[in-house]
Short mmCIF file of C-alpha atoms in Angstrom, two decimals:
data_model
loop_
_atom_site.label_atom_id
_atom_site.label_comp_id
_atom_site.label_asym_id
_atom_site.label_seq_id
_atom_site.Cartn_x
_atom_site.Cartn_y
_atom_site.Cartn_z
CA UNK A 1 47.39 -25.90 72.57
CA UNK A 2 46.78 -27.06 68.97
CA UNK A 3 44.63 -25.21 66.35
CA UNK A 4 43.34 -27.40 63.47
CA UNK A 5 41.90 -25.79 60.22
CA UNK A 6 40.73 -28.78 58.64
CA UNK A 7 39.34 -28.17 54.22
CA UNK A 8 35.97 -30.37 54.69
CA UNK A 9 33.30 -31.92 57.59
CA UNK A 10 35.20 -35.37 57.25
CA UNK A 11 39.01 -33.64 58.48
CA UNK A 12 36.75 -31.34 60.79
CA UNK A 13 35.11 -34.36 62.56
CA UNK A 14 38.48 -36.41 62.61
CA UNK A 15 40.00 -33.68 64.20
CA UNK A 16 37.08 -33.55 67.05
CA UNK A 17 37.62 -36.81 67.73
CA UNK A 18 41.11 -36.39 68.16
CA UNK A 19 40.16 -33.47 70.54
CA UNK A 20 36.85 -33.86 71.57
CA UNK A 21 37.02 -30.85 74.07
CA UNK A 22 38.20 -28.67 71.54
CA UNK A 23 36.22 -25.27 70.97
CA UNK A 24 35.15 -24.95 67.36
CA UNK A 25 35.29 -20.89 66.01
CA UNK A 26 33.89 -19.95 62.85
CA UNK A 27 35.08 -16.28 62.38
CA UNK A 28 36.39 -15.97 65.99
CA UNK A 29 34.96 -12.62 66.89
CA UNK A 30 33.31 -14.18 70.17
CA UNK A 31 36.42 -16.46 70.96
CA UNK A 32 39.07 -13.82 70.13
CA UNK A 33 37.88 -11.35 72.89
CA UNK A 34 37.77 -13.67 75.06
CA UNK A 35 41.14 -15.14 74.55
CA UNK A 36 42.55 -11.14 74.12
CA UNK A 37 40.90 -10.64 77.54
CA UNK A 38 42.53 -13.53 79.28
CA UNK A 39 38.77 -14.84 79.98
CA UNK A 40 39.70 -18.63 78.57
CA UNK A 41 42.96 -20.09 77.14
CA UNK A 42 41.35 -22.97 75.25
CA UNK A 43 43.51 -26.21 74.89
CA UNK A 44 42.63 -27.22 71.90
CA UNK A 45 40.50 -25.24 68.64
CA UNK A 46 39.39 -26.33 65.66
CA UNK A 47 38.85 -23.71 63.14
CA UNK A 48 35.53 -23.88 60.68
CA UNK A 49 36.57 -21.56 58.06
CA UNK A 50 37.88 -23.11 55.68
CA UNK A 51 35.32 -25.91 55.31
CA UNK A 52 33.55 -24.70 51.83
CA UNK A 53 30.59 -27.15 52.63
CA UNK A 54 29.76 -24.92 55.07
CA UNK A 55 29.90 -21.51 53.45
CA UNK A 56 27.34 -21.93 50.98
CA UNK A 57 23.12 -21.51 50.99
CA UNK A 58 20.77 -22.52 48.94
CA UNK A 59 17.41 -21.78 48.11
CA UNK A 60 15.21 -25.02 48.20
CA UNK A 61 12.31 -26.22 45.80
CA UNK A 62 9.48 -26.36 49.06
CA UNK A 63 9.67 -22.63 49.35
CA UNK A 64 13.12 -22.64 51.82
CA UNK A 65 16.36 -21.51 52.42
CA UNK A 66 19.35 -23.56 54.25
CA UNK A 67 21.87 -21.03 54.92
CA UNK A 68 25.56 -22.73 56.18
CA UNK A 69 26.78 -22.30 59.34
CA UNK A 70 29.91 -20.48 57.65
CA UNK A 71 28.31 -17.96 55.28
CA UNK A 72 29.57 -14.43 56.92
CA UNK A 73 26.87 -11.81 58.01
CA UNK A 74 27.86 -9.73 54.62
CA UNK A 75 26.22 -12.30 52.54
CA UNK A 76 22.91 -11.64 53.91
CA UNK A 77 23.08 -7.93 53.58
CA UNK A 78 23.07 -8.04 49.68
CA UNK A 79 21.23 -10.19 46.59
CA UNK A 80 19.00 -12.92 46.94
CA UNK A 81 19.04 -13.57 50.75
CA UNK A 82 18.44 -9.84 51.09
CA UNK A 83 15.17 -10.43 49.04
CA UNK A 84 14.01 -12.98 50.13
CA UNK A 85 14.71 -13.15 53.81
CA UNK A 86 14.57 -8.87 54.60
CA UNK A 87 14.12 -9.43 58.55
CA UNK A 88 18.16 -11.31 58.61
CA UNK A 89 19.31 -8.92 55.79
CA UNK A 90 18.16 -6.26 58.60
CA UNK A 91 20.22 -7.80 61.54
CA UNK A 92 22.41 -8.55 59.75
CA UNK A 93 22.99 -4.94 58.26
CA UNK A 94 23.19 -4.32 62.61
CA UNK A 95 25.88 -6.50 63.56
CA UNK A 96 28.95 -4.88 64.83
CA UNK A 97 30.69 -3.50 61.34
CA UNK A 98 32.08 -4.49 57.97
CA UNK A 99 34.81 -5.64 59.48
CA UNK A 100 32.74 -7.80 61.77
CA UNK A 101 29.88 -9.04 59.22
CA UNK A 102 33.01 -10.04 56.99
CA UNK A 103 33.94 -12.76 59.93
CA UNK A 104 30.70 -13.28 62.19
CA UNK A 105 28.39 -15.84 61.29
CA UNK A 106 24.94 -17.34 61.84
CA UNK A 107 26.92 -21.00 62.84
CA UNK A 108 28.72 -18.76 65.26
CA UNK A 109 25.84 -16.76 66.89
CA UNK A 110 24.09 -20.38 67.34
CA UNK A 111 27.42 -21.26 68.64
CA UNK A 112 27.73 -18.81 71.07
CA UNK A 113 23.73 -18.49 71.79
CA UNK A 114 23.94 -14.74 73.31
CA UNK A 115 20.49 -13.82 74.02
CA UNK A 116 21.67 -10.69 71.94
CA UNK A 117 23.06 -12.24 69.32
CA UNK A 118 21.67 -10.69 66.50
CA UNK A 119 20.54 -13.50 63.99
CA UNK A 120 18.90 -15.23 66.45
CA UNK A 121 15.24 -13.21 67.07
CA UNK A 122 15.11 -13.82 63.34
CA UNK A 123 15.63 -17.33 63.79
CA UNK A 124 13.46 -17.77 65.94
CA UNK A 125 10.56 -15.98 64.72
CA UNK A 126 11.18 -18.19 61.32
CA UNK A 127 10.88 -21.17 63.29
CA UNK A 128 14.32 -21.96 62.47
CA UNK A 129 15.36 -25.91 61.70
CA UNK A 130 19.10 -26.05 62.67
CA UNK A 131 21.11 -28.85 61.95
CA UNK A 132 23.31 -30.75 63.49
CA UNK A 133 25.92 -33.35 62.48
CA UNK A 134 28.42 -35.72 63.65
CA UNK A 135 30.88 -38.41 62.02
CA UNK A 136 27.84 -41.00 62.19
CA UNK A 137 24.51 -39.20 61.86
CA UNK A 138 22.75 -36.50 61.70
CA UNK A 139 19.68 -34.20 63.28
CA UNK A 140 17.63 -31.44 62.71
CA UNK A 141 16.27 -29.48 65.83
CA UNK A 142 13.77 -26.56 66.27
CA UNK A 143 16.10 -23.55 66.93
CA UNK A 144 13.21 -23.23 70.32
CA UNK A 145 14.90 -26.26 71.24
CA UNK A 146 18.17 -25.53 70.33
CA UNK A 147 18.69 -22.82 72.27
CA UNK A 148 18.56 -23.83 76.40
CA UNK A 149 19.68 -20.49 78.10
CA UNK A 150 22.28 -17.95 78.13
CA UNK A 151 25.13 -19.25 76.24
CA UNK A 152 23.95 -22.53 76.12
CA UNK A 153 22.83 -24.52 73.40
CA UNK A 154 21.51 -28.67 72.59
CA UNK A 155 24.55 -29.14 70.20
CA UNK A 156 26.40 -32.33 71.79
CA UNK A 157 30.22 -32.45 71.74
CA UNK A 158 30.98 -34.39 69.08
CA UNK A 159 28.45 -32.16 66.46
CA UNK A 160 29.40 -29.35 64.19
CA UNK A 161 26.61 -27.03 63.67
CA UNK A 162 26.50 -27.18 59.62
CA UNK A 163 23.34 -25.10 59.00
CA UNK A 164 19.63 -23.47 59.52
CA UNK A 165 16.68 -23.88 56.96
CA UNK A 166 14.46 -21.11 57.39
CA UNK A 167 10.80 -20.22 55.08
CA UNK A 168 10.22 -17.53 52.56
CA UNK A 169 7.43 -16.28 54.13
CA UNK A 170 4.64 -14.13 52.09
CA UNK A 171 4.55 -11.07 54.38
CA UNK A 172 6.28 -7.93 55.46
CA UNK A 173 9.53 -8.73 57.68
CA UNK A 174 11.82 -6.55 59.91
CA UNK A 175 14.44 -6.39 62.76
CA UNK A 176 14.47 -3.45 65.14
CA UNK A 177 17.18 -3.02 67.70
CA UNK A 178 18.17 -0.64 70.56
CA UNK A 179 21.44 0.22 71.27
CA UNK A 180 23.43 2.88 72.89
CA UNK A 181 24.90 4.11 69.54
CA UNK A 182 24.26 3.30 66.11
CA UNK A 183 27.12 2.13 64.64
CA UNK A 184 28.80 -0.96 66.07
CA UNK A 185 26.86 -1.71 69.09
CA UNK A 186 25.34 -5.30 71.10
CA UNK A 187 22.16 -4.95 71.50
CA UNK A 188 19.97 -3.53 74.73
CA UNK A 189 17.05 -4.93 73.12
CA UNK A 190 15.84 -6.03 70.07
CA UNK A 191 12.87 -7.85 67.72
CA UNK A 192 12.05 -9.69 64.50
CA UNK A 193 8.63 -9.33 63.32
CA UNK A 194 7.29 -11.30 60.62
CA UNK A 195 3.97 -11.82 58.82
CA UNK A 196 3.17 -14.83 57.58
CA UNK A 197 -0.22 -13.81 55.44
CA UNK A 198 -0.37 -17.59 54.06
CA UNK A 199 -0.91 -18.73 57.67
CA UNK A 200 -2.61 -15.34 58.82
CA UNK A 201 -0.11 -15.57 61.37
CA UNK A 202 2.11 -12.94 62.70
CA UNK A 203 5.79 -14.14 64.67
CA UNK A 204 7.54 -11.38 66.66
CA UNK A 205 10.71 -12.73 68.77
CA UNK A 206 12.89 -10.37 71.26
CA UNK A 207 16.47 -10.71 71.99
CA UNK A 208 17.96 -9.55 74.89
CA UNK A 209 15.35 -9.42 77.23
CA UNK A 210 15.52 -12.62 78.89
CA UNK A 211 17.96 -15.92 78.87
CA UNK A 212 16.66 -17.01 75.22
CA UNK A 213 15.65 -15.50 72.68
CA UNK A 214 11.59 -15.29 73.67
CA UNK A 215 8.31 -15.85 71.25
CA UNK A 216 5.48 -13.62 72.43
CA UNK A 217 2.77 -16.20 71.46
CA UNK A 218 -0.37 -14.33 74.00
CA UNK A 219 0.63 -10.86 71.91
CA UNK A 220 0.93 -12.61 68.44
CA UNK A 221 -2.30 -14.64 68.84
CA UNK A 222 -4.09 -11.32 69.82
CA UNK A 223 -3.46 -9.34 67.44
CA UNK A 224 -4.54 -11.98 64.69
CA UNK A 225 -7.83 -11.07 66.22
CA UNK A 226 -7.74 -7.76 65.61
CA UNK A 227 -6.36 -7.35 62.61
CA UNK A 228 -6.99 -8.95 59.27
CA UNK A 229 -3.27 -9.92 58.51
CA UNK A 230 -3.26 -10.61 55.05
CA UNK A 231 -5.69 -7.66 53.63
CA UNK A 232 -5.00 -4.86 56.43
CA UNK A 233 -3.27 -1.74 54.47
CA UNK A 234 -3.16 0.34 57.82
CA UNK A 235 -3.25 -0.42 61.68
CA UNK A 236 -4.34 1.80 64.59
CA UNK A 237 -2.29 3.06 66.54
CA UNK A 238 -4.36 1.73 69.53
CA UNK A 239 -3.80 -1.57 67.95
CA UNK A 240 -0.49 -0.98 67.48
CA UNK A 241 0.27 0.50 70.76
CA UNK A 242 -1.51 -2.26 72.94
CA UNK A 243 0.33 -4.99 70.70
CA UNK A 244 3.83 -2.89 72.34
CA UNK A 245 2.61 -3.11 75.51
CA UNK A 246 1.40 -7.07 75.19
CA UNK A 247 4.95 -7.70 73.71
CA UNK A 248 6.70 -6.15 76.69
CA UNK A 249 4.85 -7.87 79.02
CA UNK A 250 6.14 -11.30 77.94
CA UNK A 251 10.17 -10.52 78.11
CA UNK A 252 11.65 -10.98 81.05
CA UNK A 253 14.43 -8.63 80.79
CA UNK A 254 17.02 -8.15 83.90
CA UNK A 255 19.77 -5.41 84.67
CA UNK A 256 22.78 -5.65 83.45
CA UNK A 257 25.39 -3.75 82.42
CA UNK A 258 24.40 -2.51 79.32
CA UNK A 259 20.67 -1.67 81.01
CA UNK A 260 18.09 -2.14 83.06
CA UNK A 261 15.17 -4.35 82.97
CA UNK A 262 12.91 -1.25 82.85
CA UNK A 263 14.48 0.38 80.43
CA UNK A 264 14.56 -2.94 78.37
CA UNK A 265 10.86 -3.86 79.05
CA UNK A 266 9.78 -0.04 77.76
CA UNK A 267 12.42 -0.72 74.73
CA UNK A 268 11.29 -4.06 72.99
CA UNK A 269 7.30 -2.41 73.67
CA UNK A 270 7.95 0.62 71.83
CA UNK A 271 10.33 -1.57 68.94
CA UNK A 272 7.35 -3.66 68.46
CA UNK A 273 4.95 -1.24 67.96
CA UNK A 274 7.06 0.20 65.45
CA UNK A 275 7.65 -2.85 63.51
CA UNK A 276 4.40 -3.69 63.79
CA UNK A 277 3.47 0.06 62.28
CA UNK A 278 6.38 -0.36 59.36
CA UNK A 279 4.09 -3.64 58.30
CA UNK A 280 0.93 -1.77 57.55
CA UNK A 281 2.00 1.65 56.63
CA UNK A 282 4.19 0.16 53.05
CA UNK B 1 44.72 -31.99 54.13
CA UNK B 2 44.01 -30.85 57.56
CA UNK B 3 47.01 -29.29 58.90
CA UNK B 4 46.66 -29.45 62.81
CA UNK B 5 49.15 -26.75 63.97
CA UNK B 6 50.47 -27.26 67.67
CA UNK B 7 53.34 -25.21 69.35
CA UNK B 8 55.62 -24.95 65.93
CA UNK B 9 56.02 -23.39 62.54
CA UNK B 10 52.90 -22.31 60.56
CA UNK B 11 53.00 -19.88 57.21
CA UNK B 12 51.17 -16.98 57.04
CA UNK B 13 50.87 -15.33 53.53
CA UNK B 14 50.86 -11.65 53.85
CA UNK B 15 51.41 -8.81 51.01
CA UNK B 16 52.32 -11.54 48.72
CA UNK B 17 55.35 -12.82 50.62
CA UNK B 18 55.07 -16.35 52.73
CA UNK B 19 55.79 -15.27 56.43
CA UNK B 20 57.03 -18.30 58.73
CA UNK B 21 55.76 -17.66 62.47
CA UNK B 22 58.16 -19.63 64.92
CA UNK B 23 57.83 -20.10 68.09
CA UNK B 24 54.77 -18.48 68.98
CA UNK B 25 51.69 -19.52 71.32
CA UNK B 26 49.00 -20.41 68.66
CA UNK B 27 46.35 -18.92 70.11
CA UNK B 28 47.92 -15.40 69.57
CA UNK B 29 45.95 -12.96 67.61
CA UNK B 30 46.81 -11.95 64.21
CA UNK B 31 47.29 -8.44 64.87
CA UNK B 32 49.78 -9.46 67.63
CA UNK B 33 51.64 -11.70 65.49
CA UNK B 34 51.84 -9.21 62.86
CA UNK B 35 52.65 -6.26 64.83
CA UNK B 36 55.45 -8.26 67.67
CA UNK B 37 56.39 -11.57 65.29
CA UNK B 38 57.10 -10.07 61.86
CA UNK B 39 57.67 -6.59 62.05
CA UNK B 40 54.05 -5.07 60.57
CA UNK B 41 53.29 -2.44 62.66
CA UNK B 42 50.77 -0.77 60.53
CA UNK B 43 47.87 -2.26 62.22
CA UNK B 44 47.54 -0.94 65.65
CA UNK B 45 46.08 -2.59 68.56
CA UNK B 46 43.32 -0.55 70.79
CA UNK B 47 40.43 -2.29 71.64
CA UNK B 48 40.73 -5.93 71.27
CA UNK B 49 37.39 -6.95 70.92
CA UNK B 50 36.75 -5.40 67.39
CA UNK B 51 35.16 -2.02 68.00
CA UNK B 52 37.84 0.45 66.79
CA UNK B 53 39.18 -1.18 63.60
CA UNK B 54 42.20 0.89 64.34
CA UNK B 55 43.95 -2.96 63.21
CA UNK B 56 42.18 -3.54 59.93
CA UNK B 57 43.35 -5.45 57.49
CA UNK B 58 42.42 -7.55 54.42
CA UNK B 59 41.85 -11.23 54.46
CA UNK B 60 40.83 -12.90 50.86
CA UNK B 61 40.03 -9.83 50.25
CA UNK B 62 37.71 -8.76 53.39
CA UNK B 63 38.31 -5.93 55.37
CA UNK B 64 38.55 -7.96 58.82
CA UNK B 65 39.83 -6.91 62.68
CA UNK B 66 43.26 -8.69 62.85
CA UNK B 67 42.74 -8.89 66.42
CA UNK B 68 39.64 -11.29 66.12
CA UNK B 69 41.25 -13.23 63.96
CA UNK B 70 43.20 -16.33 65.41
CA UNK B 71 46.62 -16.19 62.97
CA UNK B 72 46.91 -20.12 63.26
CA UNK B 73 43.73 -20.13 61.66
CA UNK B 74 44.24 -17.51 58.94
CA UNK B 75 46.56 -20.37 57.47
CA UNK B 76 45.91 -20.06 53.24
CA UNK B 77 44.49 -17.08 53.12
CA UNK B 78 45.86 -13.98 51.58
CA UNK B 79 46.37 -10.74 53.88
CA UNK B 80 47.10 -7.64 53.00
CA UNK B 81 48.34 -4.69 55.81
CA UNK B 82 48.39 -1.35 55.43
CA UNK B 83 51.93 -1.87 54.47
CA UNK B 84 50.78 -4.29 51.66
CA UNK B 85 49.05 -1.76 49.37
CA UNK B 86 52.04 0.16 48.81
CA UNK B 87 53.90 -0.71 45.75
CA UNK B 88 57.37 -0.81 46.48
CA UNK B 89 60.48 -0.59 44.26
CA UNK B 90 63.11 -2.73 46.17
CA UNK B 91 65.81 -1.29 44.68
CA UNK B 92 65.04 2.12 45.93
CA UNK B 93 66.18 2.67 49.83
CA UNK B 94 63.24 3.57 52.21
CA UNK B 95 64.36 6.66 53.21
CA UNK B 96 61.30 9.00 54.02
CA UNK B 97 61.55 10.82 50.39
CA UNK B 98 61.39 7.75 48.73
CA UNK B 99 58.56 6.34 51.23
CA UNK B 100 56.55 9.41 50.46
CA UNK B 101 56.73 9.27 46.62
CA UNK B 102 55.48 5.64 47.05
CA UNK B 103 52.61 6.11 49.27
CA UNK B 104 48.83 5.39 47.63
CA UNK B 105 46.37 8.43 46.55
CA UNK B 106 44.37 7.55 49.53
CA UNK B 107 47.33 8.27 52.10
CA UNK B 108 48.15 11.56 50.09
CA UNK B 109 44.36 12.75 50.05
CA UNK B 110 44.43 12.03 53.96
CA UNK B 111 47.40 13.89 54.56
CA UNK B 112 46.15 16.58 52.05
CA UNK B 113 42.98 17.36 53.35
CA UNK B 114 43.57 16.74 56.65
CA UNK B 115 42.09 13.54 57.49
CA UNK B 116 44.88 12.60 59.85
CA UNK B 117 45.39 14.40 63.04
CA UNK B 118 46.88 12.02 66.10
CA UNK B 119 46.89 9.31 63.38
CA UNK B 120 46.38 6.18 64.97
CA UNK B 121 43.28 4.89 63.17
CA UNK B 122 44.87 6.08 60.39
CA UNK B 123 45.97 2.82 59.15
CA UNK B 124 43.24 0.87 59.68
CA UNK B 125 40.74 3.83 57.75
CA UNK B 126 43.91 4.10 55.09
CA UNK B 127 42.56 -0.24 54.95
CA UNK B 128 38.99 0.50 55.14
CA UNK B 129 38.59 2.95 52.59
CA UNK B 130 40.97 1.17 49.57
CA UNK B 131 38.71 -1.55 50.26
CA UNK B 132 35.69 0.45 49.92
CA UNK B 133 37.05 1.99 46.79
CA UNK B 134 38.22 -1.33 45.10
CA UNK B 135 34.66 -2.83 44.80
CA UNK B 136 32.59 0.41 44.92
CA UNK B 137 34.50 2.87 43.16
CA UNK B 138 31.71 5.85 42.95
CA UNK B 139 30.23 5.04 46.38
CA UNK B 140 27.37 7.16 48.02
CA UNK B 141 27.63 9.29 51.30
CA UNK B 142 25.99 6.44 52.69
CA UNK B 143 27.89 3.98 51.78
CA UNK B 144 30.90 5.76 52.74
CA UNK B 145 29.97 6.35 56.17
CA UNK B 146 28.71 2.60 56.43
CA UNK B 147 32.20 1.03 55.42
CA UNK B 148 33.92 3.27 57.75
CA UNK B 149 31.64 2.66 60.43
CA UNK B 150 34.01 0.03 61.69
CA UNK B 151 36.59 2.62 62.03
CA UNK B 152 36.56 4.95 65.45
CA UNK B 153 38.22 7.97 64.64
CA UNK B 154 38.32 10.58 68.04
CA UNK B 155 40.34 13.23 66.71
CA UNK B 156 38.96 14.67 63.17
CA UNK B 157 35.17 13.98 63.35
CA UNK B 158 35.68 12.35 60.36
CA UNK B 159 34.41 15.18 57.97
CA UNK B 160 38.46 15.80 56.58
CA UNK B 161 38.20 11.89 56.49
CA UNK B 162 35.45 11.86 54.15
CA UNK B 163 36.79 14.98 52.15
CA UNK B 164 39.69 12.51 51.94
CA UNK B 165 37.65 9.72 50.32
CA UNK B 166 35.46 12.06 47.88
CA UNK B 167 38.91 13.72 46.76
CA UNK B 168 40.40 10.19 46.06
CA UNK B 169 36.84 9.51 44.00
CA UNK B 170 37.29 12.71 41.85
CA UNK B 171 40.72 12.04 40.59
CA UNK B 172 40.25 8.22 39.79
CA UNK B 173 37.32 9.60 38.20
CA UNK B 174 39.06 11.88 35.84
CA UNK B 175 42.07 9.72 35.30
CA UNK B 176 39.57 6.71 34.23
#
C-alpha cells in the first residue's frame, strides 16, 4: 500500500496516474471506518488535504459561490458562507460533530454520494454545478447528473472532484433532518428547502429516502400555484400540510437499519411542512 | 514535493517534537499509531468511526478524531495530544507529585468538580474543551454544549463536566 499527500492538483494528478486505482480521501471520515472496520484495505490512497487549491471558495461576480472540494464543513457554519448560503450553513451545523465538520467535506460527501450525506439535499436543491478535472481537461456536471445511485457517482477515474458552484438565491433557505438523537447522528431523513422569489420558484430536495438524493418537482410546481412565493408573509397550514404530504409521496424511502420506509415517508412529510412553515412565518 | 509514502519511514510532528513511524502498515489510523507506535496513550480508542471523541486530538489546530485520520496522511501538520498541552519541565522527574503540579487548569477543574468519574473520555473532553477555550474564551452554554457534543461521556451526565468548563472560565477571567 502507498499513501501519497501530494501540495497541488498537478502532484495530485501525477500521482493518479501513477496509481490510477487509488482511492482519493479528503478528510477520511468515510474511508477511515471503513478501513478501522476491516470493510476495504485499499492498495493505494492519495490524500487531498493538503492541496490549498482546493480548500478555498469564492464568491463570484454573476451572483455565485464555488466552494472547493477541500473546504471542511466548519467553514460553512460561520461568516460569509453562513450568510449567504443559510440552507448548507444548516447541514452543515448537522454533520456528525466539531470534530467531524473540522475533517468532512463537501468534495468528500460528493465523493462518497450517501443518499444521507448531508450537503447533498442542499446541493441539489441549488442545482449544484460540480466540477470535475483531470491532467488534460476539464467538466462541469449538474450535481442531478452527478450523482447515479447509492454510493455512486459520474466522476471518471482519472478526475479529482475540485469543486461545486452553487447561487445566492433571494429567498428564505433551510435544512431539516431526522435523526435518532441530536447530537452526532446520520440522518433517517432529511430536506433542503429553498425559495427562489426571483424565479417564483420554490426547490425542496430529500436525502435519505431513496438511492439519490430526490427533487420533488409535482410538490414544488404545486405549491407555486398556491402560493404567491415572493409576496406571501404567512401560509396555511392546509397549504402547508398538503405540500408534506405531496413531498412524501415522491421519496421512495426503503427499510433499513436505521428505519423504515414508513417511518421515513411520514418523516421527510412532516420536515417539509415545517420548512415550508419556517419560510412564511419570519 | 509530493512525498508518496509506501511501507517505510514517514515523520509525524506531534507536541512539537518530530516523531519517526517505522515499520508500520500505512493505512493505520492515527490514534493507533499514536497510542501502539510512539507511546501516546492519552487518546483512547472506543468507537472507531468518530462518534465518541474519546481520541481527540488537535491537528493545525482542529479538534479532529485521531481515529479518522489516516497518520500517513497527517504528514506536515502539527498535532497536539492530550499529553501535548502540558508544559513540562524536563529536568523535573515524572513522578506523580511532579505530574500533578504540571497538569493544566482544565484537568484540575475536572478533577475538582468532579467532571471525571470512570475517566475514559476524559482525555479527549480534557482536548475538546482547551480547544473550545483557546478561540472562545467566554463561550455561551450553547456553545459549550455544541463543542463538546463530539464528546460521549456515560458516566457524569456531563453537568460536573460543564461546572468544570465554567470554573476554568471564571478564573482566566479574573486572572486576565
Amino acid at each position: 500500500m502507498t499513501v501519497a499527500v501530494p501540495l497541488s492538483l498537478i502532484e495530485a494528478f501525477d500521482e493518479l496516474a501513477r496509481t490510477p486505482d487509488a482511492r482519493l480521501i479528503q478528510g477520511g471520515t468515510d474511508l477511515m471506518v471503513e478501513i478501522n472496520f476491516n470493510h476495504v484495505k485499499p492498495v493505494d490512497v492519495i490524500a487531498l488535504r493538503r492541496i490549498k487549491e482546493l480548500r478555498t471558495w469564492q464568491v463570484n461576480s454573476n451572483n455565485t459561490i464555488t466552494i472547493g472540494s477541500g473546504v471542511p464543513y466548519q467553514e460553512m457554519e460561520v461568516g460569509q458562507l453562513k450568510e449567504l448560503l443559510p440552507a448548507l450553513a444548516e447541514a452543515a451545523r448537522t454533520v456528525g460533530s466539531p470534530q467531524i465538520r473540522a475533517a468532512g467535506t463537501l468534495g468528500g460527501n460528493l465523493g462518497t454520494c450517501s443518499p444521507a450525506g448531508d450537503g447533498l439535499p442542499v446541493l441539489f436543491a441549488l442545482d449544484a454545478i460540480v466540477h470535475l478535472q483531470s491532467l488534460k481537461s476539464s467538466r462541469d456536471l449538474s450535481i442531478h447528473e452527478f450523482m447515479l445511485g447509492v454510493k455512486r457517482n459520474a466522476r471518471h477515474t482519472n478526475e479529482i472532484i475540485t469543486g461545486v458552484t452553487v447561487p445566492v438565491l433571494d429567498g428564505w433557505q433551510g435544512y431539516a433532518k431526522v435523526g435518532v438523537r441530536n447530537a452526532m447522528v446520520i440522518s433517517v431523513a432529511s430536506a433542503c428547502l429553498a425559495v427562489d422569489k426571483k424565479n417564483n420558484s420554490v426547490r425542496i430536495a430529500l436525502g435519505a429516502v431513496g438511492p439519490t438524493i430526490i427533487r420533488c418537482r409535482d410538490a414544488e410546481s404545486w405549491l407555486v400555484q398556491q402560493l404567491d412565493l415572493t409576496s406571501a408573509t404567512s401560509i396555511d397550514t392546509t397549504i402547508a400540510q398538503e405540500f408534506g404530504r405531496r413531498v412524501a409521496l415522491e421519496s421512495k424511502p426503503i427499510d433499513d437499519h436505521r428505519s423504515t420506509a414508513e417511518y421515513r415517508r411520514h418523516a421527510v412529510g412532516v420536515l417539509a411542512q415545517r420548512l415550508i412553515t419556517r419560510a412564511y412565518t419570519s | 514535493m509530493s512525498e508518496s509514502i509506501g511501507n517505510e519511514m514517514y515523520t509525524l510532528r506531534i507536541n512539537g517534537q518530530d516523531r519517526p513511524v517505522v515499520d508500520a502498515w500505512v493505512g493505520e489510523s492515527l490514534l493507533y499509531v499514536l497510542r501502539e507506535r510512539l507511546e501516546l496513550p492519552g487518546a483512547k480508542g472506543a468507537c472507531e468511526q468518530g462518534e465518541c471523541g474519546s481520541c481527540t486530538v488537535l491537528m493545525d489546530g482542529d479538534a479532529v478524531c485521531s481515529c479518522l485520520v489516516m497518520a500517513a496522511t497527517a504528514v506536515g501538520a502539527e498535532i497536539v495530544t492530550v499529553e501535548g498541552l502540558i508544559e513540562k519541565d524536563p529536568s523535573m522527574a515524572a513522578t506523580a507529585e511532579v505530574i500533578a503540579s504540571q497538569i493544566t487548569d482544565v484537568q484540575q477543574a475536572f478533577i475538582t468538580e468532579g467532571g471525571v468519574q470512570c475517566g475514559f473520555c476524559t482525555p479527549g473532553l480534557i482536548v475538546a474543551v482547551h480547544h473550545l477555550l483557546d478561540k472562545n474564551p467566554d463561550p455561551t452554554e450553547l456553545q459549550v454544549k455544541e463543542s463538546i457534543s463530539g464528546n460521549i461521556c456515560r458516566c457524569t451526565g456531563y453537568g460536573r463536566i460543564f461546572a468544570a468548563v465554567e470554573a476554568v472560565v471564571q478564573v482566566r477571567k479574573a486572572s486576565r
